[in-house]
Amino acid sequence: MRRKILLILLVLFSFEIFGEEQYINAVWYNTYQINLSSQQDAKAQIDEHFRMFSTLGINKVFFLVKNPNGRAYYSSTILKPVILNDFVTNKSSAITWDVLDYIIKKARQYNMKICPYINIFSEDGYFLDEHPEFAERSKDGTVMRWSSPAVEDVTNRMIEVAKEIVAKYDVDGIQFDRVRYETIAAGY
């Protein structure tokens, strides 16, 4: 009988400690529509977005750090940086500032959690150009612009990307996105 009473008290006590509900009001955020070539203008837009997030009660931001083309929005030793295209001059250049670092600062300023998200197997860019043997294939042998989850080098690379982010930045977690085959016709 004592054990039952003790167990009941322990359960009730744990509800008292852990019972406070915490809601997650999250946003999945990327900088696709922001001109990152002007760091000052880009930061002003990001600042405005975070003010809006705060007004909306957002308390967690999932920020895209690996573009579906395989390029990074952070200072990486593994991934190449995002390329900015100037359609007026028809010139391309890599971003020269650490977007993730700035996003983390904004999240902390507004007391928000930050979880970078990584497009894991989506690789429509340089990586598969350099390593076509890592590409996903359809049943008829057609090469897809998606890296194969069955290739150990591919999965190891993504593990290293996640480890790099966690070691280098003050983040609250990481979300893996596109952790799948590209289509049901893939995997051959």
Coordinates of N, CA, C and O in Angstrom, one line a residue:
M1 N 0.8 -1.2 0.0 CA 0.0 0.0 0.0 C 0.9 1.3 0.0 O 0.6 2.2 -0.7
R2 N 2.0 1.2 0.8 CA 2.9 2.4 0.8 C 3.5 2.7 -0.5 O 3.6 3.8 -0.9
R3 N 3.8 1.6 -1.2 CA 4.4 1.8 -2.6 C 3.4 2.4 -3.5 O 3.8 3.3 -4.3
K4 N 2.1 2.0 -3.4 CA 1.1 2.7 -4.3 C 0.9 4.1 -4.0 O 0.8 5.0 -4.9
I5 N 0.9 4.5 -2.7 CA 0.8 5.9 -2.3 C 2.0 6.7 -2.8 O 1.9 7.8 -3.3
L6 N 3.2 6.1 -2.5 CA 4.4 6.8 -3.0 C 4.4 7.0 -4.5 O 4.7 8.0 -5.0
L7 N 4.0 5.9 -5.2 CA 3.9 6.0 -6.7 C 2.9 7.1 -7.1 O 3.2 7.9 -8.0
I8 N 1.8 7.2 -6.5 CA 0.8 8.2 -6.8 C 1.3 9.6 -6.5 O 1.2 10.5 -7.3
L9 N 1.9 9.8 -5.4 CA 2.5 11.1 -5.0 C 3.6 11.4 -6.0 O 3.7 12.6 -6.4
L10 N 4.4 10.5 -6.4 CA 5.5 10.8 -7.3 C 4.9 11.2 -8.7 O 5.4 12.1 -9.3
V11 N 3.9 10.5 -9.1 CA 3.2 10.9 -10.4 C 2.6 12.3 -10.3 O 2.8 13.1 -11.2
L12 N 1.9 12.6 -9.2 CA 1.3 13.9 -9.0 C 2.4 15.0 -9.0 O 2.2 16.0 -9.5
F13 N 3.5 14.7 -8.2 CA 4.6 15.6 -8.1 C 5.2 15.9 -9.5 O 5.5 17.0 -9.8
S14 N 5.4 14.9 -10.3 CA 6.0 15.1 -11.6 C 5.1 15.9 -12.5 O 5.5 16.7 -13.3
F15 N 3.7 15.8 -12.4 CA 2.8 16.6 -13.1 C 3.0 18.1 -12.7 O 2.9 19.0 -13.5
E16 N 3.2 18.3 -11.4 CA 3.4 19.6 -10.9 C 4.6 20.3 -11.5 O 4.7 21.4 -11.9
I17 N 5.7 19.5 -11.6 CA 7.0 20.0 -12.1 C 6.9 20.1 -13.6 O 7.3 21.2 -14.2
F18 N 6.5 19.1 -14.3 CA 6.6 19.0 -15.7 C 5.3 19.3 -16.5 O 5.2 19.3 -17.7
G19 N 4.2 19.6 -15.7 CA 2.9 19.7 -16.3 C 2.6 21.0 -17.0 O 1.7 21.1 -17.7
E20 N 3.4 22.0 -16.8 CA 3.2 23.3 -17.5 C 3.4 23.1 -19.0 O 4.4 22.7 -19.4
E21 N 2.3 23.4 -19.7 CA 2.4 23.2 -21.1 C 3.1 24.3 -21.8 O 3.0 25.5 -21.4
Q22 N 4.0 24.0 -22.7 CA 4.7 24.9 -23.5 C 4.3 24.8 -25.0 O 4.5 23.7 -25.5
Y23 N 3.8 25.8 -25.5 CA 3.4 25.7 -26.9 C 4.5 26.2 -27.8 O 5.2 27.1 -27.5
I24 N 4.6 25.5 -28.9 CA 5.6 25.9 -29.9 C 4.8 26.6 -31.1 O 3.9 26.1 -31.7
N25 N 5.1 27.9 -31.3 CA 4.6 28.7 -32.4 C 5.8 28.9 -33.3 O 6.6 29.8 -33.0
A26 N 5.9 28.1 -34.3 CA 7.1 28.1 -35.1 C 6.9 28.6 -36.5 O 5.7 28.7 -37.0
V27 N 8.0 29.0 -37.1 CA 8.0 29.4 -38.5 C 9.1 28.8 -39.2 O 10.2 28.6 -38.6
W28 N 8.9 28.3 -40.5 CA 10.0 27.8 -41.3 C 10.4 28.9 -42.2 O 9.6 29.5 -42.9
Y29 N 11.7 29.3 -42.0 CA 12.1 30.6 -42.6 C 13.3 30.4 -43.6 O 14.2 29.6 -43.3
N30 N 13.2 31.1 -44.7 CA 14.3 31.0 -45.6 C 14.5 32.4 -46.2 O 13.7 33.3 -45.9
T31 N 15.6 32.6 -46.9 CA 15.9 34.0 -47.4 C 15.9 34.0 -48.9 O 16.5 34.8 -49.6
Y32 N 15.0 33.1 -49.5 CA 14.9 33.1 -51.0 C 14.6 34.5 -51.6 O 15.1 34.8 -52.7
Q33 N 13.7 35.2 -51.0 CA 13.3 36.5 -51.5 C 14.0 37.7 -51.0 O 13.6 38.8 -51.3
I34 N 15.1 37.4 -50.3 CA 16.0 38.5 -49.8 C 17.2 38.6 -50.7 O 17.9 37.6 -50.9
N35 N 17.6 39.8 -51.1 CA 18.8 40.1 -51.8 C 20.0 40.1 -50.8 O 20.3 41.0 -50.2
L36 N 20.7 38.9 -50.8 CA 21.7 38.8 -49.8 C 23.0 39.4 -50.2 O 24.0 39.5 -49.4
S37 N 23.1 40.0 -51.4 CA 24.3 40.6 -51.9 C 24.6 41.9 -51.2 O 25.7 42.4 -51.0
S38 N 23.5 42.6 -50.8 CA 23.6 43.8 -49.9 C 23.4 43.4 -48.5 O 22.2 43.2 -48.0
Q39 N 24.4 43.2 -47.8 CA 24.3 42.7 -46.4 C 23.5 43.7 -45.5 O 22.6 43.2 -44.8
Q40 N 23.7 45.0 -45.7 CA 22.9 45.9 -44.9 C 21.4 45.9 -45.2 O 20.6 45.8 -44.3
D41 N 21.1 45.8 -46.5 CA 19.6 45.7 -46.9 C 19.0 44.4 -46.4 O 17.9 44.3 -46.0
A42 N 19.8 43.3 -46.6 CA 19.3 42.0 -46.2 C 19.1 41.9 -44.7 O 18.0 41.4 -44.2
K43 N 20.0 42.5 -43.9 CA 19.8 42.5 -42.4 C 18.6 43.3 -42.0 O 17.9 43.0 -41.1
A44 N 18.4 44.4 -42.7 CA 17.2 45.2 -42.4 C 15.9 44.4 -42.7 O 15.0 44.5 -41.9
Q45 N 15.9 43.7 -43.8 CA 14.7 42.8 -44.0 C 14.5 41.7 -43.0 O 13.4 41.5 -42.5
I46 N 15.6 41.1 -42.6 CA 15.6 40.1 -41.6 C 15.1 40.7 -40.3 O 14.3 40.1 -39.6
D47 N 15.6 41.8 -39.9 CA 15.2 42.5 -38.7 C 13.7 42.7 -38.7 O 13.0 42.5 -37.7
E48 N 13.2 43.2 -39.8 CA 11.7 43.4 -40.0 C 10.9 42.1 -39.8 O 9.9 42.0 -39.1
H49 N 11.4 41.0 -40.4 CA 10.8 39.7 -40.3 C 10.7 39.3 -38.8 O 9.7 38.8 -38.4
F50 N 11.8 39.4 -38.1 CA 11.9 39.0 -36.7 C 11.0 39.9 -35.8 O 10.4 39.3 -34.9
R51 N 10.8 41.1 -36.1 CA 9.9 42.0 -35.4 C 8.5 41.4 -35.6 O 7.7 41.3 -34.7
M52 N 8.2 41.1 -36.9 CA 6.9 40.5 -37.2 C 6.7 39.2 -36.5 O 5.6 38.9 -35.9
F53 N 7.7 38.3 -36.5 CA 7.6 37.0 -35.8 C 7.3 37.2 -34.4 O 6.4 36.5 -33.8
S54 N 7.9 38.2 -33.7 CA 7.7 38.4 -32.3 C 6.3 38.9 -32.1 O 5.6 38.4 -31.1
T55 N 5.8 39.8 -32.9 CA 4.4 40.3 -32.8 C 3.4 39.1 -32.9 O 2.4 39.1 -32.2
L56 N 3.7 38.1 -33.7 CA 2.9 37.0 -34.0 C 3.0 35.9 -32.9 O 2.3 34.9 -32.9
G57 N 3.9 36.1 -32.0 CA 4.1 35.1 -30.9 C 5.0 33.9 -31.3 O 4.9 32.9 -30.6
I58 N 5.7 34.1 -32.4 CA 6.6 33.0 -32.8 C 7.7 32.8 -31.7 O 8.3 33.8 -31.2
N59 N 7.9 31.6 -31.3 CA 9.0 31.3 -30.3 C 10.0 30.3 -30.8 O 10.9 29.9 -30.1
K60 N 9.9 29.8 -32.0 CA 10.9 28.9 -32.6 C 11.0 29.1 -34.1 O 10.0 29.2 -34.8
V61 N 12.2 29.3 -34.6 CA 12.5 29.5 -36.0 C 13.3 28.3 -36.5 O 14.3 28.0 -36.0
F62 N 12.7 27.7 -37.6 CA 13.5 26.7 -38.4 C 14.0 27.4 -39.6 O 13.2 27.9 -40.4
F63 N 15.3 27.6 -39.7 CA 16.0 28.3 -40.7 C 16.7 27.4 -41.7 O 17.5 26.6 -41.3
L64 N 16.4 27.6 -43.0 CA 17.0 26.8 -44.1 C 18.5 27.2 -44.2 O 18.9 28.3 -44.4
V65 N 19.4 26.2 -43.9 CA 20.8 26.4 -44.0 C 21.5 25.7 -45.2 O 22.6 26.0 -45.5
K66 N 20.8 24.7 -45.7 CA 21.3 24.0 -46.9 C 20.2 24.1 -48.0 O 19.2 23.4 -47.9
N67 N 20.5 24.9 -49.0 CA 19.6 25.1 -50.1 C 19.4 23.7 -50.8 O 20.3 22.9 -50.9
P68 N 18.2 23.6 -51.5 CA 18.1 22.3 -52.3 C 19.1 22.2 -53.4 O 19.3 21.1 -53.9
N69 N 19.8 23.2 -53.7 CA 20.9 23.1 -54.7 C 22.2 22.7 -54.0 O 23.3 22.6 -54.7
G70 N 22.2 22.4 -52.7 CA 23.4 21.9 -52.0 C 24.3 22.9 -51.4 O 25.3 22.6 -50.8
R71 N 23.9 24.2 -51.6 CA 24.8 25.3 -51.1 C 24.3 25.8 -49.7 O 23.2 25.7 -49.4
A72 N 25.3 26.4 -49.0 CA 25.1 26.8 -47.6 C 24.8 28.3 -47.4 O 25.4 29.1 -48.1
Y73 N 23.9 28.5 -46.4 CA 23.7 29.9 -45.9 C 24.4 30.1 -44.6 O 24.0 30.9 -43.8
Y74 N 25.5 29.5 -44.5 CA 26.4 29.7 -43.3 C 27.8 29.4 -43.7 O 28.1 28.9 -44.8
S75 N 28.8 29.7 -42.9 CA 30.2 29.6 -43.2 C 30.6 28.1 -42.9 O 30.7 27.6 -41.8
S76 N 30.7 27.4 -44.0 CA 30.9 25.9 -44.0 C 32.2 25.5 -44.6 O 32.7 26.1 -45.5
T77 N 32.8 24.5 -44.0 CA 34.0 23.9 -44.6 C 33.7 22.7 -45.5 O 34.6 22.1 -46.1
I78 N 32.4 22.3 -45.5 CA 32.0 21.2 -46.2 C 31.2 21.6 -47.5 O 31.4 21.0 -48.6
L79 N 30.2 22.5 -47.3 CA 29.4 22.9 -48.4 C 29.9 24.2 -49.0 O 30.5 25.0 -48.3
K80 N 29.6 24.4 -50.3 CA 30.0 25.7 -50.9 C 28.9 26.7 -50.6 O 27.8 26.3 -50.3
P81 N 29.3 28.0 -50.6 CA 28.3 29.0 -50.2 C 27.3 29.2 -51.3 O 27.5 28.9 -52.5
V82 N 26.1 29.8 -50.9 CA 25.1 30.1 -51.9 C 25.6 31.1 -52.9 O 26.4 32.0 -52.6
I83 N 25.2 30.9 -54.1 CA 25.6 31.8 -55.2 C 24.5 32.8 -55.4 O 23.3 32.5 -55.5
L84 N 24.9 34.1 -55.5 CA 23.9 35.1 -55.8 C 24.1 35.5 -57.3 O 25.2 35.6 -57.8
N85 N 22.9 35.6 -58.0 CA 22.9 35.9 -59.4 C 22.4 37.3 -59.6 O 21.3 37.7 -59.1
D86 N 23.2 38.1 -60.3 CA 22.8 39.5 -60.6 C 22.3 39.5 -62.0 O 23.1 39.4 -63.0
F87 N 21.0 39.5 -62.2 CA 20.4 39.4 -63.6 C 20.6 40.6 -64.4 O 20.4 40.6 -65.6
V88 N 21.0 41.7 -63.8 CA 21.3 43.0 -64.5 C 22.6 42.9 -65.2 O 22.8 43.1 -66.4
T89 N 23.6 42.5 -64.4 CA 25.0 42.4 -64.9 C 25.3 41.1 -65.5 O 26.4 40.9 -66.1
N90 N 24.4 40.1 -65.2 CA 24.7 38.7 -65.6 C 25.9 38.1 -64.9 O 26.6 37.3 -65.6
K91 N 26.2 38.5 -63.7 CA 27.4 38.0 -63.0 C 26.9 37.2 -61.7 O 25.8 37.5 -61.2
S92 N 27.7 36.3 -61.3 CA 27.3 35.5 -60.1 C 28.5 35.6 -59.1 O 29.6 35.8 -59.5
S93 N 28.1 35.6 -57.8 CA 29.1 35.6 -56.8 C 28.6 34.9 -55.6 O 27.4 34.8 -55.4
A94 N 29.5 34.4 -54.8 CA 29.1 33.7 -53.5 C 28.8 34.7 -52.4 O 29.4 35.8 -52.4
I95 N 27.9 34.4 -51.5 CA 27.7 35.3 -50.4 C 28.9 35.4 -49.6 O 29.7 34.4 -49.5
T96 N 29.2 36.5 -49.0 CA 30.4 36.7 -48.2 C 30.2 36.9 -46.7 O 31.1 37.3 -46.0
W97 N 29.0 36.8 -46.3 CA 28.7 36.9 -44.9 C 27.9 35.7 -44.4 O 27.3 35.0 -45.2
D98 N 27.9 35.5 -43.1 CA 27.3 34.3 -42.5 C 25.8 34.6 -42.1 O 25.6 35.2 -41.1
V99 N 24.9 34.2 -42.9 CA 23.5 34.5 -42.7 C 23.0 33.8 -41.5 O 22.3 34.4 -40.7
L100 N 23.4 32.5 -41.3 CA 22.9 31.8 -40.1 C 23.4 32.5 -38.8 O 22.6 32.6 -37.9
D101 N 24.6 33.0 -38.8 CA 25.1 33.7 -37.6 C 24.2 34.9 -37.2 O 23.8 35.1 -36.1
Y102 N 23.8 35.6 -38.3 CA 22.9 36.8 -38.0 C 21.5 36.3 -37.6 O 20.9 36.9 -36.7
I103 N 21.0 35.3 -38.2 CA 19.7 34.7 -37.9 C 19.6 34.3 -36.4 O 18.7 34.6 -35.7
I104 N 20.7 33.6 -36.0 CA 20.8 33.2 -34.6 C 20.8 34.4 -33.6 O 20.1 34.4 -32.6
K105 N 21.5 35.5 -34.0 CA 21.5 36.7 -33.1 C 20.1 37.3 -33.0 O 19.7 37.7 -32.0
K106 N 19.4 37.3 -34.2 CA 18.1 37.9 -34.1 C 17.1 37.0 -33.3 O 16.3 37.5 -32.5
A107 N 17.2 35.7 -33.4 CA 16.4 34.8 -32.7 C 16.7 35.0 -31.2 O 15.7 35.1 -30.4
R108 N 17.9 35.1 -30.8 CA 18.2 35.3 -29.4 C 17.7 36.6 -28.9 O 17.3 36.8 -27.7
Q109 N 17.8 37.7 -29.7 CA 17.4 39.0 -29.3 C 15.9 38.9 -29.0 O 15.4 39.6 -28.0
Y110 N 15.1 38.1 -29.7 CA 13.7 38.0 -29.4 C 13.3 36.8 -28.6 O 12.1 36.4 -28.6
N111 N 14.3 36.2 -28.0 CA 14.1 35.1 -27.1 C 13.4 33.9 -27.8 O 12.5 33.3 -27.3
M112 N 13.8 33.6 -29.0 CA 13.3 32.5 -29.8 C 14.3 31.4 -29.9 O 15.5 31.6 -29.9
K113 N 13.8 30.2 -30.0 CA 14.7 29.0 -30.2 C 15.0 29.0 -31.7 O 14.2 29.5 -32.5
I114 N 16.2 28.5 -32.0 CA 16.6 28.4 -33.4 C 17.0 27.0 -33.8 O 17.8 26.4 -33.1
C115 N 16.4 26.5 -34.8 CA 16.8 25.1 -35.3 C 17.0 25.2 -36.8 O 16.1 25.4 -37.6
P116 N 18.3 25.2 -37.2 CA 18.6 25.1 -38.7 C 17.9 23.9 -39.3 O 17.9 22.9 -38.7
Y117 N 17.5 24.0 -40.5 CA 17.0 22.8 -41.2 C 17.8 22.7 -42.5 O 18.2 23.6 -43.1
I118 N 18.1 21.4 -42.7 CA 19.0 21.0 -43.8 C 18.2 20.1 -44.8 O 17.6 19.1 -44.5
N119 N 18.2 20.5 -46.1 CA 17.7 19.7 -47.1 C 18.7 18.6 -47.4 O 19.8 18.8 -48.0
I120 N 18.5 17.4 -46.8 CA 19.5 16.4 -46.8 C 19.8 15.8 -48.2 O 21.0 15.9 -48.6
F121 N 18.9 15.2 -48.9 CA 19.3 14.5 -50.1 C 19.0 15.3 -51.4 O 19.4 14.9 -52.5
S122 N 18.4 16.5 -51.2 CA 18.2 17.4 -52.4 C 19.5 18.0 -52.8 O 20.1 18.7 -52.0
E123 N 19.9 17.7 -54.0 CA 21.3 18.2 -54.4 C 21.3 18.6 -55.9 O 22.0 18.1 -56.7
D124 N 20.4 19.5 -56.2 CA 20.4 20.0 -57.6 C 21.5 21.0 -57.9 O 21.2 22.2 -58.1
G125 N 22.7 20.6 -57.8 CA 23.8 21.5 -58.1 C 25.1 20.9 -58.2 O 25.3 19.8 -58.6
Y126 N 26.1 21.6 -57.6 CA 27.5 21.3 -57.8 C 27.9 19.9 -57.3 O 28.8 19.2 -57.9
F127 N 27.4 19.4 -56.2 CA 27.8 18.2 -55.6 C 27.6 17.0 -56.5 O 28.5 16.2 -56.7
L128 N 26.5 16.9 -57.2 CA 26.2 15.8 -58.1 C 27.0 16.0 -59.4 O 27.3 15.0 -60.1
D129 N 27.3 17.2 -59.7 CA 28.2 17.5 -60.9 C 29.6 16.9 -60.7 O 30.2 16.3 -61.5
E130 N 30.0 17.1 -59.4 CA 31.3 16.6 -59.0 C 31.3 15.1 -58.7 O 32.4 14.4 -58.8
H131 N 30.2 14.6 -58.3 CA 30.1 13.1 -57.9 C 28.8 12.5 -58.5 O 27.9 12.2 -57.8
P132 N 28.8 12.3 -59.8 CA 27.6 11.8 -60.4 C 27.3 10.3 -59.9 O 26.1 9.9 -60.0
E133 N 28.3 9.6 -59.4 CA 28.0 8.3 -58.9 C 27.2 8.3 -57.7 O 26.7 7.2 -57.3
F134 N 27.0 9.4 -57.0 CA 26.2 9.5 -55.8 C 24.7 9.9 -56.1 O 23.9 10.0 -55.2
A135 N 24.4 10.1 -57.4 CA 23.0 10.5 -57.8 C 22.0 9.4 -57.6 O 22.4 8.2 -57.9
E136 N 20.8 9.7 -57.3 CA 19.7 8.8 -57.3 C 19.4 8.4 -58.8 O 19.6 9.2 -59.7
R137 N 18.9 7.2 -59.0 CA 18.5 6.8 -60.3 C 17.1 6.2 -60.3 O 16.7 5.6 -59.3
S138 N 16.5 6.3 -61.4 CA 15.1 5.7 -61.5 C 15.3 4.3 -62.0 O 16.4 3.9 -62.4
K139 N 14.2 3.6 -62.1 CA 14.3 2.2 -62.5 C 14.9 2.0 -63.9 O 15.6 1.0 -64.1
D140 N 14.6 3.0 -64.8 CA 15.2 2.8 -66.1 C 16.6 3.4 -66.3 O 17.2 3.4 -67.3
G141 N 17.2 3.8 -65.1 CA 18.6 4.2 -65.1 C 18.8 5.7 -65.2 O 19.9 6.2 -65.2
T142 N 17.7 6.5 -65.4 CA 17.8 7.9 -65.5 C 18.3 8.5 -64.2 O 17.9 8.2 -63.1
V143 N 19.4 9.4 -64.4 CA 20.0 10.1 -63.3 C 19.1 11.2 -62.8 O 18.6 12.0 -63.6
M144 N 18.9 11.3 -61.5 CA 18.0 12.3 -60.9 C 18.9 13.3 -60.2 O 20.0 13.0 -59.8
R145 N 18.4 14.5 -60.0 CA 19.1 15.6 -59.3 C 18.9 15.5 -57.8 O 18.3 16.4 -57.2
W146 N 19.2 14.3 -57.3 CA 18.9 14.0 -55.9 C 20.0 13.0 -55.5 O 20.3 12.1 -56.2
S147 N 20.6 13.2 -54.3 CA 21.7 12.2 -53.9 C 21.0 11.0 -53.3 O 19.9 11.1 -52.7
S148 N 21.6 9.9 -53.4 CA 21.0 8.6 -53.0 C 21.2 8.4 -51.5 O 22.4 8.3 -51.0
P149 N 20.1 8.1 -50.8 CA 20.2 7.8 -49.4 C 20.9 6.5 -49.2 O 21.4 6.2 -48.1
A150 N 21.1 5.6 -50.2 CA 21.7 4.3 -50.1 C 23.2 4.4 -50.2 O 23.9 3.4 -49.9
V151 N 23.8 5.6 -50.5 CA 25.2 5.7 -50.7 C 25.8 6.2 -49.3 O 25.5 7.3 -48.8
E152 N 26.7 5.5 -48.8 CA 27.2 5.8 -47.4 C 28.0 7.1 -47.4 O 27.9 7.9 -46.4
D153 N 28.7 7.4 -48.5 CA 29.4 8.7 -48.6 C 28.4 9.9 -48.5 O 28.8 10.9 -47.9
V154 N 27.3 9.8 -49.0 CA 26.3 10.8 -49.0 C 25.7 11.0 -47.6 O 25.7 12.1 -47.1
T155 N 25.4 9.9 -46.9 CA 24.8 10.0 -45.6 C 25.9 10.5 -44.6 O 25.7 11.3 -43.7
N156 N 27.2 10.1 -44.8 CA 28.3 10.5 -43.9 C 28.5 12.0 -44.1 O 28.8 12.8 -43.1
R157 N 28.4 12.5 -45.3 CA 28.5 13.9 -45.6 C 27.5 14.8 -44.9 O 27.8 15.8 -44.3
M158 N 26.2 14.3 -44.9 CA 25.2 15.0 -44.2 C 25.3 15.0 -42.7 O 25.1 16.0 -42.0
I159 N 25.8 13.9 -42.2 CA 26.1 13.8 -40.7 C 27.2 14.8 -40.4 O 27.1 15.5 -39.4
E160 N 28.2 14.9 -41.2 CA 29.3 15.9 -41.0 C 28.8 17.3 -41.0 O 29.2 18.2 -40.3
V161 N 27.8 17.6 -41.9 CA 27.2 19.0 -42.0 C 26.5 19.3 -40.7 O 26.7 20.4 -40.1
A162 N 25.7 18.3 -40.2 CA 25.0 18.5 -39.0 C 26.0 18.8 -37.8 O 25.8 19.7 -37.0
K163 N 27.0 17.9 -37.7 CA 28.0 18.1 -36.7 C 28.7 19.4 -36.8 O 29.0 20.1 -35.7
E164 N 29.0 19.9 -38.0 CA 29.7 21.2 -38.2 C 28.8 22.3 -37.6 O 29.3 23.2 -36.9
I165 N 27.5 22.3 -37.9 CA 26.6 23.3 -37.4 C 26.5 23.3 -35.9 O 26.6 24.4 -35.3
V166 N 26.3 22.1 -35.3 CA 26.2 22.0 -33.9 C 27.5 22.5 -33.2 O 27.4 23.1 -32.1
A167 N 28.6 22.2 -33.7 CA 29.9 22.5 -33.1 C 30.2 24.0 -33.2 O 30.8 24.6 -32.4
K168 N 29.7 24.6 -34.3 CA 30.1 26.0 -34.6 C 29.1 27.1 -34.1 O 29.4 28.2 -33.9
Y169 N 27.8 26.7 -34.0 CA 26.7 27.6 -33.7 C 25.9 27.2 -32.4 O 25.8 26.1 -32.1
D170 N 25.4 28.2 -31.8 CA 24.5 28.1 -30.6 C 23.1 27.8 -31.1 O 22.3 28.8 -31.2
V171 N 22.8 26.6 -31.4 CA 21.4 26.2 -31.9 C 20.7 25.3 -30.9 O 21.3 24.7 -30.1
D172 N 19.4 25.3 -31.0 CA 18.6 24.5 -30.1 C 18.2 23.1 -30.7 O 17.5 22.4 -30.0
G173 N 18.6 22.8 -31.9 CA 18.3 21.6 -32.5 C 18.5 21.7 -34.0 O 18.9 22.8 -34.5
I174 N 18.3 20.6 -34.7 CA 18.5 20.6 -36.2 C 17.3 19.8 -36.8 O 16.9 18.8 -36.2
Q175 N 16.7 20.3 -37.8 CA 15.7 19.5 -38.5 C 16.3 19.0 -39.8 O 16.9 19.8 -40.6
F176 N 16.1 17.8 -40.1 CA 16.5 17.2 -41.4 C 15.2 17.1 -42.3 O 14.2 16.6 -41.9
D177 N 15.4 17.8 -43.4 CA 14.3 17.9 -44.4 C 14.7 17.1 -45.6 O 15.9 16.9 -45.9
R178 N 13.7 16.6 -46.3 CA 13.9 15.8 -47.5 C 14.8 14.6 -47.3 O 15.7 14.2 -48.0
V179 N 14.5 13.9 -46.2 CA 15.1 12.7 -45.8 C 14.3 11.5 -46.4 O 13.5 10.9 -45.7
R180 N 14.5 11.3 -47.7 CA 13.7 10.4 -48.4 C 14.2 10.2 -49.8 O 15.1 10.9 -50.2
Y181 N 13.7 9.3 -50.5 CA 14.0 9.2 -52.0 C 13.2 10.3 -52.7 O 12.1 10.7 -52.2
E182 N 13.6 10.7 -53.8 CA 13.0 11.8 -54.5 C 11.6 11.5 -54.9 O 10.6 12.3 -54.7
T183 N 11.3 10.3 -55.4 CA 10.0 9.9 -55.8 C 9.9 8.4 -55.6 O 10.9 7.7 -55.3
I184 N 8.7 7.9 -55.8 CA 8.5 6.5 -55.6 C 9.2 5.7 -56.7 O 9.4 4.5 -56.6
A185 N 9.5 6.4 -57.8 CA 10.2 5.7 -58.9 C 11.7 5.7 -58.7 O 12.5 5.3 -59.6
A186 N 12.2 6.2 -57.6 CA 13.7 6.3 -57.4 C 14.2 5.1 -56.5 O 13.4 4.4 -55.9
G187 N 15.5 5.0 -56.4 CA 16.0 4.0 -55.6 C 16.6 2.8 -56.3 O 16.8 1.7 -55.7
Y188 N 17.1 3.0 -57.5 CA 17.6 1.9 -58.3 C 19.1 2.2 -58.7 O 19.6 3.2 -58.7

